[in-house]
Amino acid sequence: MKQHRLMVDTNKCVGCGVCARVCAAQNLEIDRKKVKLRLDDCILCGQCTGVCPTKAISISGYDSEQIDKKGDTRLNPDEVLDVIRFRRTIRQFKQKEIPGEVIEKILEAGRLTHTAKNMQDVSFVVLDQEKNRMEQAAVSMFKKIKPLADLFSPMARNTQIDDHFFFFNAPTVIVILAKDKTNGILAAQNMEFEAEANGLGVLFSGFFTMAANASPKIKKALKVPKGKRVAMTLVLGYPDVKFLRSVQRKKLDVRYM
Ligand SMILES: Cc1cc2nc3c(=O)[nH]c(=O)nc-3n(C[C@H](O)[C@H](O)[C@H](O)COP(=O)(O)O)c2cc1C
């Protein structure tokens, strides 16, 4: 028995066909003024359940209800651009814990992020008591490979790997696991926006992500399920630095064809 199924209540269906119009799988048709499923198989994206004016279509097996939209919330486009322009990677954190309800909102931003083929393959590990142990495992791994990196990179030679090389004494770290790396990274970006809206600063730790994926010990400790990988690691805390202006970037590289 499938965990989730598309359910049609023909008593409620008014045959308007809006559901069929949004169905990416072309799996819905109107037959004698009622919606009909062509196949009992789709990606369960739920768009049909979100547009139906009479709530005639639903997906079974979820433990949460759909939330009705109260009007259209539009963000100011220039303010959105400024959020992107002035967002900075934070590596200096205050020694202040992040409240549980803020962490929950950040995780919710990750959970709600769209996934390719609606895979919903993204999961999260919040490092709390285990944060230092995970960091030390990554530190000892990087210390081992440093002599090799030093041969090729002056930047590597110039960098010390201390005990806080990965997490910069931040109070919280969230490791994002996914089958599809892109899905995990998209979740990470939305989580960063939600974190910033809550006054937090964020670092995307590509280094810890790399170390975790390369280390069977870290993967085992994180209980990364088979088929999944660490897609990204978010290091979070209240910023102990204030940026006064934007930073320069290359000019736009775009072609219109
Ligand atoms: C995918 C990704 C991985 C990153 N990994 C690290 C990292 O491991 N350590 C670090 O100090 N910064 C890391 N960064 C931060 C980048 O160095 C930073 O985004 C870039 O220098 C631009 O600075 P800004 O974020 O302040 O605009 C990472 C950024 C991205 C997008």
Short mmCIF file of C-alpha atoms and ligand atoms in Angstrom, two decimals:
data_model
loop_
_atom_site.label_atom_id
_atom_site.label_comp_id
_atom_site.label_asym_id
_atom_site.label_seq_id
_atom_site.Cartn_x
_atom_site.Cartn_y
_atom_site.Cartn_z
CA MET A 1 0.00 0.00 0.00
CA LYS A 2 1.37 3.41 -1.01
CA GLN A 3 2.09 5.83 1.83
CA HIS A 4 0.42 8.75 0.03
CA ARG A 5 -2.34 8.66 -2.59
CA LEU A 6 -4.23 11.23 -4.59
CA MET A 7 -7.87 11.11 -3.44
CA VAL A 8 -10.81 12.55 -5.39
CA ASP A 9 -14.15 13.31 -3.74
CA THR A 10 -16.48 13.30 -6.76
CA ASN A 11 -19.31 14.72 -4.64
CA LYS A 12 -17.30 17.88 -4.13
CA CYS A 13 -15.87 18.08 -7.69
CA VAL A 14 -17.60 20.71 -9.87
CA GLY A 15 -15.70 19.69 -13.02
CA CYS A 16 -14.05 23.09 -13.50
CA GLY A 17 -10.79 21.48 -14.72
CA VAL A 18 -8.38 23.87 -12.96
CA CYS A 19 -6.65 20.84 -11.45
CA ALA A 20 -6.08 19.28 -14.89
CA ARG A 21 -4.64 22.58 -16.17
CA VAL A 22 -1.93 22.69 -13.46
CA CYS A 23 -1.09 18.96 -13.48
CA ALA A 24 2.51 18.65 -14.67
CA ALA A 25 2.08 14.91 -15.25
CA GLN A 26 -1.02 15.41 -17.48
CA ASN A 27 -2.60 12.86 -15.20
CA LEU A 28 -5.99 14.49 -14.64
CA GLU A 29 -8.90 14.81 -17.04
CA ILE A 30 -12.50 15.88 -16.81
CA ASP A 31 -14.87 13.08 -17.69
CA ARG A 32 -18.61 13.66 -17.51
CA LYS A 33 -18.07 16.82 -15.48
CA LYS A 34 -15.91 15.07 -12.88
CA VAL A 35 -12.16 14.86 -12.50
CA LYS A 36 -10.61 11.48 -13.26
CA LEU A 37 -7.09 10.16 -12.66
CA ARG A 38 -5.50 8.65 -15.77
CA LEU A 39 -2.90 6.69 -13.77
CA ASP A 40 -2.70 5.95 -10.08
CA ASP A 41 0.84 7.22 -10.22
CA CYS A 42 2.21 10.75 -10.09
CA ILE A 43 4.85 12.75 -8.24
CA LEU A 44 2.24 13.94 -5.72
CA CYS A 45 3.34 17.55 -6.07
CA GLY A 46 -0.08 18.55 -4.73
CA GLN A 47 -0.68 21.47 -7.11
CA CYS A 48 -4.15 20.08 -7.92
CA THR A 49 -4.99 20.06 -4.21
CA GLY A 50 -3.81 23.65 -3.90
CA VAL A 51 -5.97 25.09 -6.71
CA CYS A 52 -9.21 23.15 -6.35
CA PRO A 53 -11.94 25.62 -5.37
CA THR A 54 -13.99 22.96 -3.55
CA LYS A 55 -11.21 20.91 -1.92
CA ALA A 56 -12.30 17.89 -3.96
CA ILE A 57 -8.73 16.56 -4.33
CA SER A 58 -6.42 15.70 -1.48
CA ILE A 59 -3.37 13.58 -0.75
CA SER A 60 -3.80 10.95 1.91
CA GLY A 61 -1.29 9.99 4.59
CA TYR A 62 0.07 13.38 5.66
CA ASP A 63 -0.23 14.43 9.29
CA SER A 64 -0.69 18.14 8.57
CA GLU A 65 -3.62 20.02 7.06
CA GLN A 66 -3.40 22.40 4.11
CA ILE A 67 -3.24 26.08 5.05
CA ASP A 68 -5.54 28.52 3.23
CA LYS A 69 -3.77 31.53 1.70
CA LYS A 70 -4.87 34.86 3.13
CA GLY A 71 -4.25 37.14 0.16
CA ASP A 72 -1.03 37.52 -1.77
CA THR A 73 2.06 38.49 0.23
CA ARG A 74 4.44 40.27 -2.12
CA LEU A 75 7.87 41.29 -0.89
CA ASN A 76 9.23 44.60 -2.08
CA PRO A 77 11.55 43.72 -5.04
CA ASP A 78 14.19 46.33 -4.13
CA GLU A 79 14.23 45.18 -0.51
CA VAL A 80 14.68 41.58 -1.67
CA LEU A 81 17.64 42.64 -3.82
CA ASP A 82 19.12 44.50 -0.84
CA VAL A 83 18.78 41.40 1.34
CA ILE A 84 20.82 39.53 -1.28
CA ARG A 85 23.27 42.41 -1.79
CA PHE A 86 24.04 42.91 1.90
CA ARG A 87 23.98 39.23 2.94
CA ARG A 88 27.47 38.25 4.09
CA THR A 89 29.03 35.03 5.25
CA ILE A 90 29.42 35.28 9.01
CA ARG A 91 32.43 33.76 10.76
CA GLN A 92 32.35 35.80 13.99
CA PHE A 93 29.57 34.73 16.34
CA LYS A 94 28.32 35.93 19.73
CA GLN A 95 28.33 33.35 22.47
CA LYS A 96 24.55 33.37 22.61
CA GLU A 97 22.28 30.36 22.13
CA ILE A 98 19.66 30.35 19.38
CA PRO A 99 16.16 29.80 20.84
CA GLY A 100 14.55 26.47 19.93
CA GLU A 101 11.59 28.16 18.20
CA VAL A 102 13.98 30.01 15.85
CA ILE A 103 15.75 26.75 14.95
CA GLU A 104 12.32 25.22 14.28
CA LYS A 105 11.45 28.04 11.85
CA ILE A 106 14.75 27.58 10.02
CA LEU A 107 14.10 23.84 9.74
CA GLU A 108 10.57 24.59 8.49
CA ALA A 109 12.07 26.73 5.71
CA GLY A 110 14.15 23.70 4.71
CA ARG A 111 11.22 21.29 4.91
CA LEU A 112 9.04 23.51 2.72
CA THR A 113 11.66 23.97 0.00
CA HIS A 114 10.78 22.43 -3.36
CA THR A 115 12.63 19.32 -4.58
CA ALA A 116 13.18 17.89 -8.05
CA LYS A 117 10.40 15.45 -8.95
CA ASN A 118 8.96 16.29 -5.53
CA MET A 119 11.43 13.77 -4.08
CA GLN A 120 11.26 15.29 -0.57
CA ASP A 121 14.59 13.65 0.05
CA VAL A 122 16.06 16.32 2.33
CA SER A 123 16.60 15.73 6.05
CA PHE A 124 18.45 17.57 8.78
CA VAL A 125 20.82 16.87 11.65
CA VAL A 126 21.08 19.65 14.26
CA LEU A 127 24.47 19.45 15.96
CA ASP A 128 24.25 20.37 19.59
CA GLN A 129 26.13 18.13 22.08
CA GLU A 130 27.86 16.35 19.19
CA LYS A 131 29.03 19.58 17.52
CA ASN A 132 32.54 19.57 18.98
CA ARG A 133 33.09 15.85 18.40
CA MET A 134 32.08 16.19 14.74
CA GLU A 135 34.27 19.25 14.31
CA GLN A 136 37.28 17.53 15.87
CA ALA A 137 36.84 14.52 13.56
CA ALA A 138 36.87 16.89 10.58
CA VAL A 139 39.84 18.83 12.01
CA SER A 140 41.97 15.69 12.37
CA MET A 141 41.06 14.65 8.82
CA PHE A 142 42.01 18.05 7.37
CA LYS A 143 45.26 18.09 9.38
CA LYS A 144 46.19 14.79 7.74
CA ILE A 145 45.61 16.08 4.19
CA LYS A 146 47.04 19.58 4.81
CA PRO A 147 50.68 18.68 3.91
CA LEU A 148 49.47 17.60 0.47
CA ALA A 149 47.29 20.71 -0.01
CA ASP A 150 50.24 22.88 1.12
CA LEU A 151 52.31 21.58 -1.79
CA PHE A 152 49.89 23.02 -4.33
CA SER A 153 48.26 26.01 -2.67
CA PRO A 154 49.88 29.08 -1.08
CA MET A 155 46.48 29.80 0.49
CA ALA A 156 46.49 26.39 2.16
CA ARG A 157 50.05 27.04 3.41
CA ASN A 158 48.86 30.34 4.88
CA THR A 159 45.92 28.72 6.72
CA GLN A 160 46.14 27.20 10.19
CA ILE A 161 43.69 24.41 10.99
CA ASP A 162 42.74 25.09 14.60
CA ASP A 163 40.05 23.38 16.71
CA HIS A 164 37.37 25.79 15.41
CA PHE A 165 38.38 25.76 11.76
CA PHE A 166 34.97 24.53 10.60
CA PHE A 167 32.36 25.98 12.98
CA PHE A 168 34.01 29.19 14.26
CA ASN A 169 32.58 28.74 17.79
CA ALA A 170 29.04 29.12 16.46
CA PRO A 171 26.30 27.90 18.80
CA THR A 172 24.46 25.75 16.24
CA VAL A 173 25.27 23.73 13.16
CA ILE A 174 22.71 22.12 10.87
CA VAL A 175 23.89 19.36 8.54
CA ILE A 176 21.62 18.95 5.51
CA LEU A 177 21.33 15.44 4.07
CA ALA A 178 19.83 14.69 0.67
CA LYS A 179 19.85 12.18 -2.15
CA ASP A 180 20.07 14.99 -4.68
CA LYS A 181 22.67 17.60 -3.79
CA THR A 182 20.78 20.39 -5.56
CA ASN A 183 17.70 19.74 -3.42
CA GLY A 184 19.80 20.05 -0.27
CA ILE A 185 21.46 23.26 -1.42
CA LEU A 186 18.13 24.87 -2.28
CA ALA A 187 16.90 24.06 1.23
CA ALA A 188 20.11 25.55 2.61
CA GLN A 189 19.55 28.84 0.80
CA ASN A 190 15.97 29.21 2.03
CA MET A 191 17.10 28.31 5.54
CA GLU A 192 19.73 31.01 5.36
CA PHE A 193 17.08 33.60 4.42
CA GLU A 194 14.87 32.53 7.32
CA ALA A 195 17.87 32.58 9.68
CA GLU A 196 18.79 36.10 8.56
CA ALA A 197 15.20 37.27 9.00
CA ASN A 198 15.57 36.10 12.61
CA GLY A 199 18.70 38.22 13.12
CA LEU A 200 21.16 35.36 12.65
CA GLY A 201 24.29 35.12 10.54
CA VAL A 202 25.16 32.03 8.53
CA LEU A 203 28.21 30.31 7.06
CA PHE A 204 27.85 27.64 4.37
CA SER A 205 30.57 25.21 5.38
CA GLY A 206 31.72 23.57 2.17
CA PHE A 207 34.79 22.34 4.06
CA PHE A 208 32.83 20.43 6.70
CA THR A 209 30.52 19.08 3.99
CA MET A 210 33.57 17.83 2.09
CA ALA A 211 35.13 16.30 5.20
CA ALA A 212 31.88 14.59 6.22
CA ASN A 213 31.36 13.02 2.79
CA ALA A 214 34.96 11.83 2.66
CA SER A 215 34.98 10.38 6.18
CA PRO A 216 33.16 7.10 6.89
CA LYS A 217 33.60 7.89 10.60
CA ILE A 218 31.74 11.23 10.38
CA LYS A 219 29.08 9.79 8.06
CA LYS A 220 28.49 6.96 10.51
CA ALA A 221 28.32 9.31 13.49
CA LEU A 222 25.83 11.52 11.61
CA LYS A 223 23.84 8.40 10.64
CA VAL A 224 23.70 9.43 6.99
CA PRO A 225 21.21 6.99 5.44
CA LYS A 226 22.24 4.86 2.46
CA GLY A 227 21.68 6.76 -0.79
CA LYS A 228 22.01 10.14 0.89
CA ARG A 229 24.99 12.44 1.25
CA VAL A 230 25.78 15.59 3.13
CA ALA A 231 24.53 18.28 0.73
CA MET A 232 25.52 21.29 2.82
CA THR A 233 26.36 22.31 6.37
CA LEU A 234 24.98 25.53 7.85
CA VAL A 235 26.86 27.19 10.69
CA LEU A 236 24.55 29.56 12.55
CA GLY A 237 24.70 32.16 15.29
CA TYR A 238 24.18 35.80 16.19
CA PRO A 239 26.76 37.85 14.25
CA ASP A 240 29.55 39.50 16.20
CA VAL A 241 30.46 41.68 13.23
CA LYS A 242 28.65 44.46 11.41
CA PHE A 243 29.23 45.12 7.73
CA LEU A 244 28.96 48.76 6.79
CA ARG A 245 28.69 48.49 3.01
CA SER A 246 28.24 46.05 0.16
CA VAL A 247 31.28 44.35 -1.39
CA GLN A 248 32.37 44.48 -5.02
CA ARG A 249 31.54 41.72 -7.44
CA LYS A 250 32.24 41.00 -11.11
CA LYS A 251 29.94 42.73 -13.54
CA LEU A 252 26.93 40.85 -14.85
CA ASP A 253 27.87 38.16 -17.34
CA VAL A 254 24.77 37.50 -19.42
CA ARG A 255 23.86 36.78 -23.01
CA TYR A 256 20.42 37.07 -24.54
CA MET A 257 19.87 34.74 -27.47
C1 LIG B 1 28.85 26.41 -1.31
C2 LIG B 1 29.69 27.28 -0.42
C3 LIG B 1 30.62 26.72 0.42
C4 LIG B 1 31.40 27.52 1.28
N1 LIG B 1 32.27 26.94 2.15
C5 LIG B 1 32.97 27.72 3.02
C6 LIG B 1 33.82 27.13 4.01
O1 LIG B 1 33.95 25.91 4.11
N2 LIG B 1 34.50 27.95 4.85
C7 LIG B 1 34.39 29.31 4.78
O2 LIG B 1 35.04 30.00 5.57
N3 LIG B 1 33.57 29.91 3.87
C8 LIG B 1 32.84 29.15 3.01
N4 LIG B 1 31.98 29.72 2.09
C9 LIG B 1 31.84 31.17 2.06
C10 LIG B 1 32.44 31.81 0.80
O3 LIG B 1 33.82 31.87 0.94
C11 LIG B 1 31.80 33.19 0.66
O4 LIG B 1 30.44 33.02 0.35
C12 LIG B 1 32.43 34.03 -0.43
O5 LIG B 1 33.76 34.32 -0.11
C13 LIG B 1 31.69 35.35 -0.63
O6 LIG B 1 31.59 36.06 0.58
P1 LIG B 1 30.16 36.51 1.13
O7 LIG B 1 29.37 35.24 1.39
O8 LIG B 1 30.41 37.28 2.37
O9 LIG B 1 29.50 37.31 0.04
C14 LIG B 1 31.22 28.93 1.25
C15 LIG B 1 30.26 29.48 0.40
C16 LIG B 1 29.50 28.69 -0.42
C17 LIG B 1 28.47 29.32 -1.32
#
